XYZ file of C-alpha atoms in Angstrom:
525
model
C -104.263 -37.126 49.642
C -107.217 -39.272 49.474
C -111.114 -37.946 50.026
C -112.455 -36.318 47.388
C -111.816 -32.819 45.789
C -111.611 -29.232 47.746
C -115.603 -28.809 47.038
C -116.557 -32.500 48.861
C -118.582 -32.054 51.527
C -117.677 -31.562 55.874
C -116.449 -35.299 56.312
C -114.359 -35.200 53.340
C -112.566 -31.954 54.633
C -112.038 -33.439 57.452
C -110.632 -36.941 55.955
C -108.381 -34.551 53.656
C -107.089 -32.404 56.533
C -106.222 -35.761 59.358
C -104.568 -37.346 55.965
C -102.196 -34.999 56.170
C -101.922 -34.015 59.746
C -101.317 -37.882 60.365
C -98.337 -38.004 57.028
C -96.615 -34.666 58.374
C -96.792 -35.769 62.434
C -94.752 -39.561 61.251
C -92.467 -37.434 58.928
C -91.949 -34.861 61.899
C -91.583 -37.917 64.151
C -88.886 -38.938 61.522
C -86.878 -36.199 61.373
C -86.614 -36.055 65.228
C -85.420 -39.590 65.235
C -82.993 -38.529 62.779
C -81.893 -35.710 64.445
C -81.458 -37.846 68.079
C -79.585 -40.626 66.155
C -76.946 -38.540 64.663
C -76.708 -35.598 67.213
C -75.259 -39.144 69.642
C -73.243 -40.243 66.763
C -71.675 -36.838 66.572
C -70.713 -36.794 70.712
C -68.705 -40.680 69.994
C -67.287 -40.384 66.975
C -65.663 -38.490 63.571
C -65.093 -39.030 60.028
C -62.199 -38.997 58.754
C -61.679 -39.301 54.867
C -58.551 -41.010 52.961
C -56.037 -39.153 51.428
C -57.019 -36.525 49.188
C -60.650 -36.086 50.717
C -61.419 -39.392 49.313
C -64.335 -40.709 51.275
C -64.539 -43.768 49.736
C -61.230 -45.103 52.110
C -62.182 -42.954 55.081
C -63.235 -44.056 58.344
C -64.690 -43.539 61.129
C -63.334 -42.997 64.505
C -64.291 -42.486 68.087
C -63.535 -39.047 69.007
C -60.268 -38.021 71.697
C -58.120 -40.353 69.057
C -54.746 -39.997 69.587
C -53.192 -38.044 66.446
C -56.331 -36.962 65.422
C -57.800 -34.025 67.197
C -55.077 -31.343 66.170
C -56.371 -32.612 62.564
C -60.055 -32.641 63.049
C -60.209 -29.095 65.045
C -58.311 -28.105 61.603
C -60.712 -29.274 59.602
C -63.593 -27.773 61.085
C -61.876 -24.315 61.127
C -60.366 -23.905 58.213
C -63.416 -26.201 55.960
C -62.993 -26.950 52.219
C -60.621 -24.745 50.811
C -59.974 -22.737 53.352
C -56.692 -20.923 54.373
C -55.544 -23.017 56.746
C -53.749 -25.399 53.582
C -54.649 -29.200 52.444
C -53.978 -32.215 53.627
C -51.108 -34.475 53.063
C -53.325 -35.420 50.307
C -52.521 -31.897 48.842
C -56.122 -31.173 48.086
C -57.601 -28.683 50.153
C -60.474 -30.606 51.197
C -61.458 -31.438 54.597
C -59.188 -32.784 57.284
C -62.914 -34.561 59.142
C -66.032 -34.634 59.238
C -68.550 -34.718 62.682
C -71.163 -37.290 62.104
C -73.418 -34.675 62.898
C -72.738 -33.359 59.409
C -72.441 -36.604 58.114
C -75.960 -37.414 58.554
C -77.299 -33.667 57.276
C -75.648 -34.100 54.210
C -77.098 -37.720 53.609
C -80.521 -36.065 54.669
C -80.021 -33.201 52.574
C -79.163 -35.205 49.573
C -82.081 -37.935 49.691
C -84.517 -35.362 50.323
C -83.275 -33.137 47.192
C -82.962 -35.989 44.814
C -86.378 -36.479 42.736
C -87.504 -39.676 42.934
C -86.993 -40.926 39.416
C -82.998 -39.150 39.292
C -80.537 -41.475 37.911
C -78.583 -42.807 41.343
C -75.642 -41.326 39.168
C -76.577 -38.148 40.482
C -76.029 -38.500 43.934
C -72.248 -39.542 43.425
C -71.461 -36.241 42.085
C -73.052 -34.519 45.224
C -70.815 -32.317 47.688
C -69.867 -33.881 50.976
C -70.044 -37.709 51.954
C -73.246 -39.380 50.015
C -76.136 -41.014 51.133
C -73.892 -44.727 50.614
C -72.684 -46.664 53.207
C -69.844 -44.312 54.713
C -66.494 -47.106 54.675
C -64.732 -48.478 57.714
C -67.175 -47.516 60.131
C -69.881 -49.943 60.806
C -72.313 -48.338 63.547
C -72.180 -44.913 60.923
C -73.263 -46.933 58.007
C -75.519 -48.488 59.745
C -77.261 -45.713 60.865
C -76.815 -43.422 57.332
C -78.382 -46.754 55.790
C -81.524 -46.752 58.129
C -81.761 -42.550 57.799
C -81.687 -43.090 54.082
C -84.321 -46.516 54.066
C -86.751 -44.274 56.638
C -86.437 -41.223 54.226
C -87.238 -43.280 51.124
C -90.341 -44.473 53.165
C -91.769 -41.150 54.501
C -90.957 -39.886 50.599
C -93.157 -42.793 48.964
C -96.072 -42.174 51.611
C -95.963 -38.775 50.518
C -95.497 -39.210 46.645
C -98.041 -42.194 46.212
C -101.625 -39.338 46.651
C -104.350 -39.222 44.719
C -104.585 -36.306 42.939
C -107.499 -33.752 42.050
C -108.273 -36.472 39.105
C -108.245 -39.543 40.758
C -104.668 -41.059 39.256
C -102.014 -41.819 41.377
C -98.258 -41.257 40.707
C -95.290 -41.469 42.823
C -93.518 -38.000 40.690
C -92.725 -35.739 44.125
C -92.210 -32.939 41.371
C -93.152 -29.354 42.176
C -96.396 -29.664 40.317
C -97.290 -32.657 41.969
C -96.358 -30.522 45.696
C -98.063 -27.338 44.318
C -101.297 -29.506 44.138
C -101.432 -30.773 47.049
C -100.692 -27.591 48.677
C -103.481 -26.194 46.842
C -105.925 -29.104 48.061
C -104.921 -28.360 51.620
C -105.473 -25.121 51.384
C -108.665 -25.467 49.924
C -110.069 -27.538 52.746
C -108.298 -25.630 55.320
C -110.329 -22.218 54.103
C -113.620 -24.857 53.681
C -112.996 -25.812 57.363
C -112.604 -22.470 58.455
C -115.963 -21.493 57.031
C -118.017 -23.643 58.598
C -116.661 -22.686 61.744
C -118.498 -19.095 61.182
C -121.533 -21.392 60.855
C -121.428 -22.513 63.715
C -120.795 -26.005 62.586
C -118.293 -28.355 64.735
C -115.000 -28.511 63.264
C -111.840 -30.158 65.165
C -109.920 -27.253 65.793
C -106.604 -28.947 67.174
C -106.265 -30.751 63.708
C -106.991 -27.353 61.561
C -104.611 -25.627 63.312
C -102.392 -28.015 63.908
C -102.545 -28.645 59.490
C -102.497 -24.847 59.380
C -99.690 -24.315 61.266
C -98.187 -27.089 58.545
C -98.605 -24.998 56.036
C -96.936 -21.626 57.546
C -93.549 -23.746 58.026
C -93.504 -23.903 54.537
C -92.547 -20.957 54.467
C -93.641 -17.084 53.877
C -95.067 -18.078 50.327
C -97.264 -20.742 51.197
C -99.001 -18.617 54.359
C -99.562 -15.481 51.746
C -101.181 -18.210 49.528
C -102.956 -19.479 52.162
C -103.915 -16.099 53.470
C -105.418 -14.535 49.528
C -107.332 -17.524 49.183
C -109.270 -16.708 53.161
C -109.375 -13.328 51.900
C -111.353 -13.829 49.222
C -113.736 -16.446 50.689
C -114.488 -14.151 53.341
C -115.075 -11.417 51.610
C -117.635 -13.271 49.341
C -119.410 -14.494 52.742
C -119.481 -11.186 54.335
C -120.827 -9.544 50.853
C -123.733 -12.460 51.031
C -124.347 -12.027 54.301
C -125.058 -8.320 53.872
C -127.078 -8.158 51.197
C -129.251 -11.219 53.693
C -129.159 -8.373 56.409
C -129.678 -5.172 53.936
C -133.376 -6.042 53.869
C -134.018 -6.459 57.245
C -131.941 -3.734 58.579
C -132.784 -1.060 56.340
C -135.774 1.699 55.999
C -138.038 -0.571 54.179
C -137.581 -4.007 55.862
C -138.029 -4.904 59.883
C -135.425 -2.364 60.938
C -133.981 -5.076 63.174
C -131.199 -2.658 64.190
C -130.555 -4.606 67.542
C -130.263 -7.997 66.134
C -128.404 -6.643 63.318
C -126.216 -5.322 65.903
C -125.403 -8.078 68.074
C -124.655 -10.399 64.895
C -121.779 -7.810 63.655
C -120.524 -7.703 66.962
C -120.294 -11.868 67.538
C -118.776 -12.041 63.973
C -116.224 -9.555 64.735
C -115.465 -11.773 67.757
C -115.940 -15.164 65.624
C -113.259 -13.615 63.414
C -110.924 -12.248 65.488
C -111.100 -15.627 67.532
C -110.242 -17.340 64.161
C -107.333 -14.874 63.086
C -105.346 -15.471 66.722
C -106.561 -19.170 67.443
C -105.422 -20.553 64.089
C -103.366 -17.866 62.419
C -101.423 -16.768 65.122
C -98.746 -19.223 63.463
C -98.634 -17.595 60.288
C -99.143 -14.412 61.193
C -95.679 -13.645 63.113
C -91.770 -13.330 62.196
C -91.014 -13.458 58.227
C -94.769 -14.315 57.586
C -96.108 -11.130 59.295
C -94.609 -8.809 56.465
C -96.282 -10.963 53.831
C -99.180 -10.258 55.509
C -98.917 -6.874 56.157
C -98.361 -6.748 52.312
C -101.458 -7.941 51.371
C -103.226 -6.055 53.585
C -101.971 -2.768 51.673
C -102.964 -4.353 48.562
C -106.378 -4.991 49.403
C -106.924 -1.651 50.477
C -105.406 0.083 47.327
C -107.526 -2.493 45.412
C -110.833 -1.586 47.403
C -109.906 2.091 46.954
C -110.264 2.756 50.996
C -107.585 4.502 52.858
C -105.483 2.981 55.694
C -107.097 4.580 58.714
C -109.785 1.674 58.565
C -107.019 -1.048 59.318
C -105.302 1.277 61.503
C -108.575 1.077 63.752
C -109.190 -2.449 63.124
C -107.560 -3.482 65.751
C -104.763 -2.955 68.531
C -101.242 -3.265 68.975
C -101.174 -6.970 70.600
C -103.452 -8.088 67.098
C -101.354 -9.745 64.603
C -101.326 -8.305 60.870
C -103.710 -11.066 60.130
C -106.156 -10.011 62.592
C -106.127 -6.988 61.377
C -106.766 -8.132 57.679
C -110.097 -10.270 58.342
C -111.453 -7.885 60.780
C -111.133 -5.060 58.324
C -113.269 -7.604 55.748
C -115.846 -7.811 58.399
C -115.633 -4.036 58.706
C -115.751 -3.405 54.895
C -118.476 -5.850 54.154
C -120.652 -6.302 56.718
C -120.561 -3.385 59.159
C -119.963 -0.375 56.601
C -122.436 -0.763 54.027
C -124.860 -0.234 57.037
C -123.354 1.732 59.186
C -124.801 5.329 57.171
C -128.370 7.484 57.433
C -130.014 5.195 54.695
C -129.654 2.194 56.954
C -129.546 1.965 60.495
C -128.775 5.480 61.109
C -131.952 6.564 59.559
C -134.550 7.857 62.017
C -137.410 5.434 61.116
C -134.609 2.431 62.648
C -132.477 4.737 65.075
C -134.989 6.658 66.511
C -136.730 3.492 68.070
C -133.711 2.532 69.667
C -132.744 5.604 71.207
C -135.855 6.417 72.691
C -136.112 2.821 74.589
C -134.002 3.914 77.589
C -133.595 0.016 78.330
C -131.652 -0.553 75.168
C -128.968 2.647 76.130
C -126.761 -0.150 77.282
C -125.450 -2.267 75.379
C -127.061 -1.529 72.163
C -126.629 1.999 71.720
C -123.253 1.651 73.308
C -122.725 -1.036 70.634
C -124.113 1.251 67.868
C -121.191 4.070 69.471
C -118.463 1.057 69.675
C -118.862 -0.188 66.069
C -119.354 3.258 64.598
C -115.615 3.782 65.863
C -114.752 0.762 63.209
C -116.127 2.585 60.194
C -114.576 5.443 58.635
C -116.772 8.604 59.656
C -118.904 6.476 61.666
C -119.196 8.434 64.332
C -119.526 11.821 63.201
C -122.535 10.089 61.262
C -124.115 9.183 64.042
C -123.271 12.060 65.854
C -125.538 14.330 63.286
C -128.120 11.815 63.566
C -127.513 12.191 67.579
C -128.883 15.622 67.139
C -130.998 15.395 64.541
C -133.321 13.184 66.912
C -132.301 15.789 70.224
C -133.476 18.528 68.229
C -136.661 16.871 66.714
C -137.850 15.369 70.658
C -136.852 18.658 71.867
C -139.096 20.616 69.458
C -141.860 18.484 70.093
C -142.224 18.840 73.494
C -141.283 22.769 73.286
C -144.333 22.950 70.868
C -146.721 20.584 71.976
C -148.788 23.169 73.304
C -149.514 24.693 69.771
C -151.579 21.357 69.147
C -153.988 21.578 72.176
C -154.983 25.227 71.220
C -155.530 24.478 67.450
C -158.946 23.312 67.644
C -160.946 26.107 67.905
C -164.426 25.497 66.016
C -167.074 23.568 68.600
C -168.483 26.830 70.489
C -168.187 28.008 73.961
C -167.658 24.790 75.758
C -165.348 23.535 73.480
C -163.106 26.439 73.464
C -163.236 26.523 77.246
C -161.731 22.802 77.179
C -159.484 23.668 74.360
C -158.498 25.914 76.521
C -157.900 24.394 79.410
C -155.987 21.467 77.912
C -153.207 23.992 76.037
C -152.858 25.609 79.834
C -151.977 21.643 81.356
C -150.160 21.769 78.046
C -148.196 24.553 78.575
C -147.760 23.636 82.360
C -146.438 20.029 81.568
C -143.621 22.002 78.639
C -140.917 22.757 81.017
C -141.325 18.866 83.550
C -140.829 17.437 79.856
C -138.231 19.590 78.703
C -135.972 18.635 81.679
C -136.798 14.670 81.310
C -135.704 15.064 77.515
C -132.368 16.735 79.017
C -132.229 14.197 81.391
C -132.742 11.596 78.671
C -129.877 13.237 75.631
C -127.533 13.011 78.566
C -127.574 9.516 79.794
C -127.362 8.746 76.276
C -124.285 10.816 75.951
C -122.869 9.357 79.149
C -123.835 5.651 79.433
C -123.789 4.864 75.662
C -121.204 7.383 73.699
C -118.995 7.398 76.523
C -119.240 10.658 78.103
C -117.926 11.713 74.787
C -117.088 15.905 74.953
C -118.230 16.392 71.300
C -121.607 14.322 72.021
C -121.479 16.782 75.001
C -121.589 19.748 72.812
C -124.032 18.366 70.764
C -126.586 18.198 73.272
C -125.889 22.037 74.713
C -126.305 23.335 71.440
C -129.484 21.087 70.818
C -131.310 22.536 74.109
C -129.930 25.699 73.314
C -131.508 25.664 69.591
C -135.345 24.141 71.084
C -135.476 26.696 74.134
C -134.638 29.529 71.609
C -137.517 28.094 69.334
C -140.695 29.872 68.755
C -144.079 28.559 69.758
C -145.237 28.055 66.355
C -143.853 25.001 64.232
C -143.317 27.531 61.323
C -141.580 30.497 63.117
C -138.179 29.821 61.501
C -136.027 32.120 63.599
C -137.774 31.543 66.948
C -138.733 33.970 70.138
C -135.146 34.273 71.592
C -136.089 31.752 74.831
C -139.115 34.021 75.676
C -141.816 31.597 75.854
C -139.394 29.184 77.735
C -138.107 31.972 80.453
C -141.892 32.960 81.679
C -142.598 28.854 81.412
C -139.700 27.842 83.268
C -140.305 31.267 85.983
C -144.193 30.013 86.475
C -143.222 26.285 86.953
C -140.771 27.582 89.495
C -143.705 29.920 91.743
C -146.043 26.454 91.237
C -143.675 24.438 92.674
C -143.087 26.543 95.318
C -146.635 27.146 95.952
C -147.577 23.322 96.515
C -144.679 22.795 98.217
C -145.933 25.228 100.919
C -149.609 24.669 100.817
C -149.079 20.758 101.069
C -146.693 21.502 104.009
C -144.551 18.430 103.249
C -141.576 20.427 102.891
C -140.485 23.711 105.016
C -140.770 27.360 103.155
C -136.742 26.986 102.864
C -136.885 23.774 101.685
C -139.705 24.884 99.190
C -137.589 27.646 97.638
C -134.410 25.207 97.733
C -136.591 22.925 95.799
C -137.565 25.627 93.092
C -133.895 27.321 93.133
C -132.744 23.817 92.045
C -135.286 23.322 89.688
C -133.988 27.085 88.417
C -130.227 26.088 88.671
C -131.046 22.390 86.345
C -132.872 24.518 83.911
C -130.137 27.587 83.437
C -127.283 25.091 83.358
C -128.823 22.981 80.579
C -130.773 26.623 78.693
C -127.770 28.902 79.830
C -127.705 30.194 75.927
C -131.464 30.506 75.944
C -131.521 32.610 78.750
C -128.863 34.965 77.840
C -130.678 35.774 74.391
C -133.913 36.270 76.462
């Protein structure tokens, strides 16, 4: 592998990571011509050793010989000391051999032998060896050009420049445990830059990632810990970026915080499926379902939060990064010192333009977090209960000023009774309000529901003093709500825009919205 170490820069990743797409794609191109070659041989003709099993005075014949079949059908039942007896040569070995199994054993043997093994060794090897197979030219022809375009594909591979710049041609297990590691390291590197929003070729990296998982279950879990932990580092530094903009003392950029969580939950869960859908199925899925457990127990979090990371068509890998994202991005916000807190929530809650989608966002990613949304739920009321209480006690604030003599008590006066007047218009618009929020945002969610009946229930039952801690029992609300009734009736009538009926449908409606939303308030009063 040529182009610099893992930490090189985007076009060395790249040079790294189309090195070895190009070296696997000729060596899978290989293996198919192999596989064509000997998979014809295997329809024309059989191998049939001398006596004894000796191979070295077999031959090979075309298939439908006469005198052979019963023999070969033998040998292909009954195998190497099997029941069905020897040979005349006595020894139990095979009767024939297809040339289909021919050429997998001289595969199997070049591609096992090291490089710098004594030829000695491959003599002693079980079945027919990689040599020129005796009395059968078109075979050894074709095991010879097998074995020459396995020796070439091997040397491509073996002659790579290491991490330290030397170059060897040792195809040991160090030497393939490097490499591996390299590739990995610009795979993850690659991946990364993606969440950047950097261009990255994305048939190669998947097509080099999908390289790796057939290596098998241990080189996807290796290749899965080492994106765990570089994600988990660039969600942690991407949080503490956001914790002081998001929070009580910085720009309380709730919305923008908002939407980013949301696109990087997408970014990632595009990433998990697009290039890890691969890796992340049939033996390799258990490996990752592994780690996933392990990261939790290590994190000390339970398993509900990667039970709701995801759905039953996401992979265990999807799963996995989205619950990083989760973990290290969303939750560490996601509580009443943060965005939750009513300096930051309150402003987007009372903006009825923002109820969808960023309060429905806020109610979608609080589903993510463990106790998110009985967290925001308390919040929910909090800020009900606190608009609510303000409106139900504005009055108190007109009538407070009382120094300035005659005329200004007169217009003190006057402006708590248009105070007073305006209490129960606003009361219903703050109901109105709580309850889009509850539908449009949370869902129509029943337990957002009962929050807001118990909230109006709690600020009609207040008392008309900010300090009267156990309230007047709906009092001042019942003769509020009664003389907005009669006032609406009475315009209604004098303006003659409306018949007397309609009139006193209008203020039985108005009487009906208010008992509905008060109905405990007006029982205690």
């Amino acid at each position: 592998i040529g182009g610099g170490s893992s930490s090189s820069g985007n076009g060395s990743s790249d040079v790294i990571l189309s090195n070895v797409n190009e070296v696997c794609s000729s060596y899978y191109e290989y293996l198919r011509c192999v596989r064509s070659v000997f998979l014809h041989l295997d329809r024309r003709f059989i191998f049939v050793p001398g006596g004894g099993g000796d191979w070295k005075s077999g031959r090979a014949i075309p298939r439908g010989t006469s005198g052979i079949g019963s023999t070969m059908n033998s040998a292909m039942t009954t195998g190497a000391g099997g029941s069905g007896g020897g040979g005349s040569g006595g020894g139990g070995g095979p009767k024939s051999w297809g040339l289909w199994d021919v050429g997998m054993a001289c595969l199997r043997d070049h591609m096992t032998a090291s490089s710098y093994a004594p030829a000695s060794n491959t003599a002693n090897a079980a079945g027919p060896p990689t040599a020129a197979l005796p009395g059968a030219a078109v075979p050894s022809a074709s095991a010879a050009a097998a074995a020459a375009a396995a020796a070439a594909a091997e040397a491509r591979m073996a002659n790579t420049t290491t991490s330290t710049g030397t170059t060897g041609t040792t195809a040991g297990t160090g030497n393939y445990q490097t490499i591996l590691s390299t590739v990995t390291s610009h795979v993850v590197s690659t991946l990364l830059r993606s969440l950047d929003s950097i261009a990255i070729d994305s048939t190669l990296t998947r097509s080099v990632i999908r390289t790796v998982g057939d290596l098998g279950p241990t080189s996807s879990r290796g290749l899965l810990k080492e994106l765990v932990t570089e994600l988990t580092s660039y969600f942690d530094a991407e949080c503490r970026r956001w914790m002081d903009m998001s929070g009580v003392g910085g720009s309380g950029d709730v919305v923008g915080y908002l939407r980013h969580v949301d696109e990087r939950l997408g970014q990632v869960g595009h990433l998990a499926s697009f290039y890890l859908g691969g890796i992340g199925s049939s033996s390799s899925s258990s490996s990752s379902l592994s780690l996933s457990a392990d990261r939790m127990d290590i994190d000390g979090a339970d398993d509900d939060a990667a039970a709701g990371a995801g759905g039953d068509d996401e992979s265990a890998s999807s799963i996995l990064l989205l619950s990083i994202v989760e973990r290290h991005l969303l939750r560490p916000h996601y509580n009443p010192q943060h965005i939750l807190h009513p300096t930051v929530l309150y402003r987007l809650l009372d903006d009825e333009s923002r109820i969808v989608p960023d309060v429905k966002r806020l109610y979608t990613l609080g589903k993510r977090v463990d106790g998110g949304i009985a967290s925001l739920r308390a919040a929910f009321g909090q800020y009900g209960r606190e608009r609510g209480l303000e409106v139900v006690r504005s009055d108190a604030v007109g009538g407070a000023g009382g120094a300035g003599g005659a005329g200004g008590a007169a217009t003190s006066k006057a402006e708590s009774r248009d105070a007073r007047l305006k209490i129960v218009p606003n009361l219903l618009s703050c109901k109105s309000h709580l309850e889009q929020l509850q539908i449009r945002a949370f869902g129509n969610d029943e337990t957002f529901d009962r929050v807001v009946r118990n909230v109006l229930e709690e600020v009609c039952n207040a008392g008309s003093e900010s300090g009267d801690d156990e309230g007047d029992g709906g009092r001042k609300i019942a003769e509020l709500l009664a003389k907005y009734a009669d006032l609406r009736f009475k315009n209604a009538k004098a303006g003659g825009s409306m018949a007397p009926s309609t009139a006193a449908s209008a203020a039985a409606a108005v009487m009906a919205r208010a008992d509905s939303a008060m109905s405990g308030a007006s029982a205690t009063a």
